[in-house]
mmCIF file of C-alpha atoms in Angstrom:
data_model
loop_
_atom_site.group_PDB
_atom_site.id
_atom_site.type_symbol
_atom_site.label_atom_id
_atom_site.label_comp_id
_atom_site.label_asym_id
_atom_site.label_seq_id
_atom_site.Cartn_x
_atom_site.Cartn_y
_atom_site.Cartn_z
ATOM 1 C CA MET K 1 -11.076 39.949 36.557
ATOM 2 C CA VAL K 2 -14.708 38.664 35.780
ATOM 3 C CA ILE K 3 -16.467 40.844 33.280
ATOM 4 C CA ARG K 4 -20.126 40.166 32.423
ATOM 5 C CA GLU K 5 -22.208 41.012 29.466
ATOM 6 C CA ARG K 6 -25.604 41.519 29.015
ATOM 7 C CA ILE K 7 -28.139 42.197 26.169
ATOM 8 C CA ILE K 8 -30.301 45.018 27.062
ATOM 9 C CA SER K 9 -33.452 46.412 25.191
ATOM 10 C CA PHE K 10 -34.590 50.030 25.897
ATOM 11 C CA GLY K 11 -36.405 53.039 24.718
ATOM 12 C CA GLU K 12 -39.765 54.290 25.142
ATOM 13 C CA ASP K 13 -41.306 51.143 23.181
ATOM 14 C CA GLY K 14 -37.957 49.007 23.710
ATOM 15 C CA SER K 15 -36.727 48.742 20.171
ATOM 16 C CA LEU K 16 -33.449 49.922 21.141
ATOM 17 C CA PHE K 17 -30.940 47.386 21.384
ATOM 18 C CA GLY K 18 -27.409 46.888 23.096
ATOM 19 C CA ILE K 19 -24.965 45.200 24.923
ATOM 20 C CA ALA K 20 -23.653 46.313 28.448
ATOM 21 C CA SER K 21 -20.360 45.066 29.843
ATOM 22 C CA PHE K 22 -19.492 45.799 33.325
ATOM 23 C CA SER K 23 -17.089 44.273 35.935
ATOM 24 C CA ALA K 24 -18.094 41.842 38.381
ATOM 25 C CA ASP K 25 -15.890 42.437 41.201
ATOM 26 C CA LYS K 26 -14.740 46.404 40.997
ATOM 27 C CA GLU K 27 -16.269 49.270 42.055
ATOM 28 C CA ARG K 28 -18.309 51.055 39.440
ATOM 29 C CA ARG K 29 -17.126 54.208 37.838
ATOM 30 C CA GLU K 30 -18.950 56.720 35.659
ATOM 31 C CA PRO K 31 -20.593 54.796 32.605
ATOM 32 C CA ILE K 32 -19.731 54.823 29.347
ATOM 33 C CA LEU K 33 -21.975 54.785 25.750
ATOM 34 C CA ILE K 34 -20.499 53.869 22.690
ATOM 35 C CA PRO K 35 -22.803 54.623 19.722
ATOM 36 C CA ASN K 36 -22.376 53.271 15.883
ATOM 37 C CA ALA K 37 -19.824 54.571 13.784
ATOM 38 C CA GLY K 38 -21.542 55.579 10.758
ATOM 39 C CA ILE K 39 -23.774 52.706 9.663
ATOM 40 C CA VAL K 40 -21.491 50.113 10.829
ATOM 41 C CA HIS K 41 -23.084 47.538 13.527
ATOM 42 C CA ARG K 42 -22.335 48.041 17.125
ATOM 43 C CA ILE K 43 -19.392 46.043 17.330
ATOM 44 C CA GLY K 44 -17.239 48.544 15.514
ATOM 45 C CA PRO K 45 -15.131 48.760 12.641
ATOM 46 C CA HIS K 46 -12.701 45.569 13.108
ATOM 47 C CA ARG K 47 -14.336 45.069 16.291
ATOM 48 C CA LEU K 48 -12.912 48.289 17.849
ATOM 49 C CA HIS K 49 -16.234 48.553 20.036
ATOM 50 C CA VAL K 50 -16.197 45.611 21.327
ATOM 51 C CA ARG K 51 -12.297 45.700 22.698
ATOM 52 C CA LEU K 52 -12.947 49.365 23.991
ATOM 53 C CA ALA K 53 -15.944 48.148 25.882
ATOM 54 C CA ARG K 54 -14.366 45.136 27.165
ATOM 55 C CA ALA K 55 -11.260 46.832 28.409
ATOM 56 C CA LEU K 56 -13.023 49.836 29.932
ATOM 57 C CA ALA K 57 -15.366 47.438 31.984
ATOM 58 C CA GLU K 58 -12.219 45.994 33.241
ATOM 59 C CA ALA K 59 -11.349 49.199 34.690
ATOM 60 C CA GLY K 60 -14.628 49.396 36.476
ATOM 61 C CA TYR K 61 -16.417 51.616 33.491
ATOM 62 C CA PRO K 62 -20.254 50.273 33.023
ATOM 63 C CA VAL K 63 -20.202 50.122 28.995
ATOM 64 C CA LEU K 64 -23.083 50.612 26.647
ATOM 65 C CA ARG K 65 -22.048 49.770 23.285
ATOM 66 C CA PHE K 66 -25.745 49.863 21.218
ATOM 67 C CA ASP K 67 -27.605 50.382 18.087
ATOM 68 C CA LEU K 68 -29.404 53.695 16.988
ATOM 69 C CA HIS K 69 -32.599 53.269 15.641
ATOM 70 C CA GLY K 70 -32.373 51.793 11.854
ATOM 71 C CA LEU K 71 -29.245 50.368 12.558
ATOM 72 C CA GLY K 72 -27.696 46.851 13.522
ATOM 73 C CA ASP K 73 -30.608 45.107 15.434
ATOM 74 C CA SER K 74 -32.510 48.366 16.814
ATOM 75 C CA GLY K 75 -35.988 48.739 15.273
ATOM 76 C CA PRO K 76 -37.082 51.500 12.530
ATOM 77 C CA PRO K 77 -36.522 55.215 13.198
ATOM 78 C CA SER K 78 -39.169 57.373 13.671
ATOM 79 C CA PRO K 79 -40.871 58.924 10.413
ATOM 80 C CA GLU K 80 -41.474 61.805 12.481
ATOM 81 C CA MET K 81 -37.683 62.786 13.330
ATOM 82 C CA GLY K 82 -34.728 63.430 10.994
ATOM 83 C CA PHE K 83 -31.603 61.601 11.792
ATOM 84 C CA GLU K 84 -29.971 64.112 13.608
ATOM 85 C CA GLU K 85 -32.995 64.371 15.684
ATOM 86 C CA GLN K 86 -33.249 60.701 16.095
ATOM 87 C CA ALA K 87 -29.809 60.270 17.269
ATOM 88 C CA ILE K 88 -30.219 62.663 19.737
ATOM 89 C CA SER K 89 -33.110 60.930 21.433
ATOM 90 C CA ASP K 90 -31.745 57.769 21.239
ATOM 91 C CA ILE K 91 -28.441 58.582 22.920
ATOM 92 C CA SER K 92 -30.728 60.339 25.523
ATOM 93 C CA ALA K 93 -32.672 57.010 26.141
ATOM 94 C CA ALA K 94 -29.223 55.074 26.636
ATOM 95 C CA ILE K 95 -28.450 57.065 29.487
ATOM 96 C CA ASP K 96 -31.790 56.553 30.988
ATOM 97 C CA ALA K 97 -31.239 53.165 30.340
ATOM 98 C CA MET K 98 -27.776 53.287 32.630
ATOM 99 C CA ARG K 99 -29.712 55.177 35.617
ATOM 100 C CA THR K 100 -26.870 57.684 35.712
ATOM 101 C CA ASP K 101 -26.803 61.676 35.772
ATOM 102 C CA SER K 102 -23.137 61.801 34.448
ATOM 103 C CA VAL K 103 -21.671 59.955 31.337
ATOM 104 C CA THR K 104 -18.787 59.709 28.908
ATOM 105 C CA ILE K 105 -19.664 59.075 25.334
ATOM 106 C CA ILE K 106 -16.976 57.863 22.757
ATOM 107 C CA GLY K 107 -18.266 58.502 19.292
ATOM 108 C CA LEU K 108 -16.144 57.588 16.009
ATOM 109 C CA CYS K 109 -16.983 59.587 12.715
ATOM 110 C CA SER K 110 -20.484 60.636 12.467
ATOM 111 C CA GLY K 111 -20.595 58.607 16.308
ATOM 112 C CA ALA K 112 -18.348 61.570 17.369
ATOM 113 C CA ASP K 113 -20.980 64.164 15.602
ATOM 114 C CA ASN K 114 -23.835 62.360 17.218
ATOM 115 C CA ALA K 115 -22.434 62.829 20.412
ATOM 116 C CA MET K 116 -21.358 66.421 20.248
ATOM 117 C CA ARG K 117 -24.778 67.313 19.048
ATOM 118 C CA ALA K 118 -26.654 64.988 22.119
ATOM 119 C CA ALA K 119 -24.516 66.960 24.323
ATOM 120 C CA GLN K 120 -25.423 70.287 23.371
ATOM 121 C CA GLY K 121 -28.665 69.686 25.258
ATOM 122 C CA ASP K 122 -27.830 67.235 27.976
ATOM 123 C CA ARG K 123 -26.132 67.995 30.720
ATOM 124 C CA ARG K 124 -25.569 64.549 31.821
ATOM 125 C CA ILE K 125 -23.490 64.421 29.001
ATOM 126 C CA ARG K 126 -19.841 64.998 31.273
ATOM 127 C CA ARG K 127 -17.125 63.941 28.783
ATOM 128 C CA LEU K 128 -16.611 63.381 24.942
ATOM 129 C CA VAL K 129 -14.313 61.302 23.486
ATOM 130 C CA LEU K 130 -14.392 62.419 19.563
ATOM 131 C CA LEU K 131 -12.463 60.211 17.413
ATOM 132 C CA ASP K 132 -11.694 61.667 13.797
ATOM 133 C CA PRO K 133 -14.730 64.374 14.269
ATOM 134 C CA HIS K 134 -14.736 67.558 11.992
ATOM 135 C CA ALA K 135 -11.091 68.893 11.270
ATOM 136 C CA TYR K 136 -10.256 72.692 10.298
ATOM 137 C CA GLY K 137 -7.397 73.738 8.243
ATOM 138 C CA SER K 138 -4.957 76.514 8.357
ATOM 139 C CA ALA K 139 -2.190 78.172 6.950
ATOM 140 C CA ARG K 140 0.330 76.658 9.211
ATOM 141 C CA ALA K 141 -1.156 73.008 8.853
ATOM 142 C CA SER K 142 -1.072 73.711 4.811
ATOM 143 C CA ALA K 143 2.579 75.009 4.547
ATOM 144 C CA SER K 144 3.534 71.717 7.064
ATOM 145 C CA ARG K 145 1.895 69.308 4.667
ATOM 146 C CA LEU K 146 3.300 71.088 1.447
ATOM 147 C CA ILE K 147 6.709 70.868 3.155
ATOM 148 C CA GLU K 148 6.267 66.813 4.020
ATOM 149 C CA LYS K 149 4.877 66.255 0.475
ATOM 150 C CA ALA K 150 8.081 67.718 -0.878
ATOM 151 C CA ALA K 151 9.948 65.752 1.178
ATOM 152 C CA ASP K 152 8.330 62.497 0.464
ATOM 153 C CA PRO K 153 10.519 60.211 -2.134
ATOM 154 C CA ASP K 154 7.825 57.842 -2.788
ATOM 155 C CA ARG K 155 5.735 61.074 -4.164
ATOM 156 C CA TRP K 156 8.428 61.903 -6.477
ATOM 157 C CA TRP K 157 8.872 58.294 -7.841
ATOM 158 C CA ARG K 158 5.222 58.284 -8.753
ATOM 159 C CA ALA K 159 4.928 61.807 -10.505
ATOM 160 C CA ALA K 160 8.097 60.536 -12.603
ATOM 161 C CA SER K 161 6.146 57.494 -13.098
ATOM 162 C CA ARG K 162 3.153 59.128 -14.643
ATOM 163 C CA LEU K 163 5.483 61.568 -16.949
ATOM 164 C CA MET K 164 6.924 58.880 -18.195
ATOM 165 C CA GLY K 165 3.830 57.231 -18.946
ATOM 166 C CA GLY K 166 4.329 54.340 -16.971
ATOM 167 C CA GLY K 167 1.067 53.323 -15.390
ATOM 168 C CA GLY K 168 2.669 50.149 -13.521
ATOM 169 C CA VAL K 169 4.951 51.809 -11.029
ATOM 170 C CA ASP K 170 1.966 54.115 -10.475
ATOM 171 C CA ALA K 171 -0.413 52.072 -10.048
ATOM 172 C CA VAL K 172 1.632 49.856 -7.161
ATOM 173 C CA MET K 173 2.594 52.805 -5.532
ATOM 174 C CA ARG K 174 -0.578 55.261 -5.210
ATOM 175 C CA PRO K 175 -2.454 54.215 -2.261
ATOM 176 C CA GLY K 176 -5.793 53.297 -2.218
ATOM 177 C CA HIS K 177 -9.185 54.299 -0.505
ATOM 178 C CA GLU K 178 -9.232 53.424 3.254
ATOM 179 C CA GLU K 179 -12.291 51.575 4.485
ATOM 180 C CA GLY K 180 -14.891 54.260 5.531
ATOM 181 C CA GLU K 181 -13.204 56.943 3.306
ATOM 182 C CA LEU K 182 -16.318 56.299 1.179
ATOM 183 C CA GLU K 183 -18.851 56.858 3.563
ATOM 184 C CA GLU K 184 -17.176 59.745 5.284
ATOM 185 C CA ALA K 185 -17.637 61.400 2.066
ATOM 186 C CA GLU K 186 -21.086 61.387 2.178
ATOM 187 C CA ARG K 187 -20.638 63.153 5.577
ATOM 188 C CA LEU K 188 -21.759 66.724 6.063
ATOM 189 C CA PRO K 189 -19.233 69.140 7.313
ATOM 190 C CA ILE K 190 -20.349 71.960 9.435
ATOM 191 C CA ALA K 191 -18.852 75.305 9.838
ATOM 192 C CA LYS K 192 -15.587 75.840 11.920
ATOM 193 C CA GLU K 193 -17.409 78.688 14.047
ATOM 194 C CA GLU K 194 -20.392 76.025 14.920
ATOM 195 C CA PHE K 195 -17.595 73.312 15.958
ATOM 196 C CA ALA K 196 -16.091 75.944 17.870
ATOM 197 C CA ALA K 197 -19.014 77.050 19.684
ATOM 198 C CA GLN K 198 -20.214 73.202 20.301
ATOM 199 C CA LEU K 199 -16.742 73.012 22.353
ATOM 200 C CA ASP K 200 -17.614 76.232 24.015
ATOM 201 C CA ALA K 201 -21.007 74.825 25.110
ATOM 202 C CA VAL K 202 -19.228 71.575 26.617
ATOM 203 C CA SER K 203 -16.679 73.622 28.361
ATOM 204 C CA LYS K 204 -19.088 76.109 30.142
ATOM 205 C CA ARG K 205 -20.893 73.544 32.239
ATOM 206 C CA GLY K 206 -17.393 71.989 33.037
ATOM 207 C CA GLY K 207 -17.189 69.207 30.815
ATOM 208 C CA ARG K 208 -13.909 67.544 29.712
ATOM 209 C CA VAL K 209 -13.370 66.642 25.944
ATOM 210 C CA LEU K 210 -10.556 64.469 23.868
ATOM 211 C CA ILE K 211 -10.409 64.700 20.253
ATOM 212 C CA ARG K 212 -8.342 62.046 18.857
ATOM 213 C CA TYR K 213 -7.736 62.507 15.022
ATOM 214 C CA THR K 214 -5.599 59.725 12.909
ATOM 215 C CA ASP K 215 -3.768 59.709 9.771
ATOM 216 C CA PHE K 216 -7.544 59.750 7.527
ATOM 217 C CA VAL K 217 -6.938 64.014 8.348
ATOM 218 C CA ARG K 218 -3.276 64.346 7.115
ATOM 219 C CA GLU K 219 -4.683 66.768 4.125
ATOM 220 C CA THR K 220 -6.091 68.894 7.287
ATOM 221 C CA LEU K 221 -3.864 68.998 9.927
ATOM 222 C CA THR K 222 -1.302 66.676 11.137
ATOM 223 C CA SER K 223 -0.640 67.880 14.767
ATOM 224 C CA ALA K 224 -2.657 69.315 17.937
ATOM 225 C CA ALA K 225 -0.889 72.609 17.053
ATOM 226 C CA HIS K 226 -2.635 72.589 13.749
ATOM 227 C CA PHE K 227 -5.900 72.223 15.191
ATOM 228 C CA HIS K 228 -5.059 75.277 18.000
ATOM 229 C CA ALA K 229 -3.944 77.265 14.672
ATOM 230 C CA ALA K 230 -7.364 77.060 12.882
ATOM 231 C CA PHE K 231 -9.091 78.762 15.830
ATOM 232 C CA PRO K 232 -8.139 82.091 17.896
ATOM 233 C CA GLU K 233 -5.388 81.891 20.001
ATOM 234 C CA GLY K 234 -6.311 80.721 23.614
ATOM 235 C CA ARG K 235 -9.686 79.776 22.588
ATOM 236 C CA PHE K 236 -10.007 76.682 24.287
ATOM 237 C CA GLY K 237 -8.829 75.717 27.593
ATOM 238 C CA LYS K 238 -7.595 72.662 29.429
ATOM 239 C CA PHE K 239 -10.771 71.319 29.249
ATOM 240 C CA LEU K 240 -10.256 70.073 25.834
ATOM 241 C CA THR K 241 -7.279 67.736 24.843
ATOM 242 C CA ILE K 242 -6.209 66.875 21.127
ATOM 243 C CA ASP K 243 -4.502 63.832 20.140
ATOM 244 C CA VAL K 244 -3.307 63.026 16.567
ATOM 245 C CA ASP K 245 -2.342 59.298 16.066
ATOM 246 C CA ARG K 246 -0.709 59.307 12.280
ATOM 247 C CA GLU K 247 0.042 55.699 12.524
ATOM 248 C CA THR K 248 -3.611 54.932 12.942
ATOM 249 C CA ASP K 249 -6.297 54.888 10.066
ATOM 250 C CA HIS K 250 -9.700 55.816 10.001
ATOM 251 C CA THR K 251 -10.991 52.507 11.185
ATOM 252 C CA TYR K 252 -8.528 51.332 13.573
ATOM 253 C CA THR K 253 -7.855 48.419 11.534
ATOM 254 C CA ALA K 254 -4.513 47.399 12.982
ATOM 255 C CA LEU K 255 -4.873 45.603 16.478
ATOM 256 C CA SER K 256 -1.831 47.725 17.999
ATOM 257 C CA ALA K 257 -3.617 51.225 16.850
ATOM 258 C CA GLN K 258 -6.874 49.643 18.739
ATOM 259 C CA GLN K 259 -4.362 48.949 21.727
ATOM 260 C CA ARG K 260 -2.614 52.409 21.845
ATOM 261 C CA LEU K 261 -6.251 53.686 21.785
ATOM 262 C CA ILE K 262 -7.413 51.973 24.786
ATOM 263 C CA ALA K 263 -4.299 52.653 26.708
ATOM 264 C CA ARG K 264 -4.836 56.446 25.801
ATOM 265 C CA LEU K 265 -8.492 56.420 26.472
ATOM 266 C CA SER K 266 -7.765 54.526 30.148
ATOM 267 C CA ASP K 267 -5.006 57.023 31.189
ATOM 268 C CA TRP K 268 -7.319 60.139 30.115
ATOM 269 C CA LEU K 269 -10.475 58.782 32.035
ATOM 270 C CA GLU K 270 -8.461 58.259 34.676
ATOM 271 C CA SER K 271 -6.955 61.870 35.016
ATOM 272 C CA THR K 272 -10.127 63.298 34.222
ATOM 273 C CA ASP K 273 -11.719 61.270 37.093
ATOM 274 C CA THR K 274 -8.795 62.436 39.393
ATOM 275 C CA ALA K 275 -9.414 65.989 38.562
ATOM 276 C CA ARG K 276 -13.115 66.009 39.203
ATOM 277 C CA ASP K 277 -12.660 64.224 42.482
ATOM 278 C CA LYS K 278 -10.327 66.892 43.543
ATOM 279 C CA SER K 279 -12.981 69.550 42.775
ATOM 280 C CA ALA K 280 -15.680 67.839 44.537
#
């Protein structure tokens, strides 16, 4: 399998910068865009975006991983636009650059937020893969988390250490911040009703969405059932798929976590490609 990559600049003034990956010997499928995750360069955290792009290109998907204005190698943002408006404009320009009327966007963290916002007004965005988008709690999820904490022997050991005034054991056992948590703390949440309305807008035009959470949201939800419990029963149909990978941290540090993600995306993209072909 021969994968080719080329540098492209695009946008009205050519100030947006990205890397296009594509197969030289496979029929081309629907293009995929991967914008920045937070303020991380287009390679993605731990080179996640590079590995995603190359693996999906091998499957026949042309992939563009790119920097938004003000990030990586792209030019400065317009002083006339706010961050959200600029991101939507940049994603639209990336779709134009791929010369397509149907595209999939993969976004992590704020990249998921930007992808969702762009999809509200751009009908060319047919599929969304949202990695650790906003998460919403429920009574069911809270009860499950309390039970899980109560059954955790390490948690009891840490509590005992604090009561005895011993900082040593507690310091060793206390988990540290994951990479990306401090950035996530600056990310503004949106109301649950607004998030649901955004999903509904994609659904009404026949779009498909895969939401994949990691252990980063463990204090809010730990299963797909918890996600659905936060919304009215039956609110979302088959257009929406929810995954929770509790073996993965927010930035996909472990190579095994990245490999699981690639395998899952490949399966989901294939299944939604097939569903579209049957309905055509």
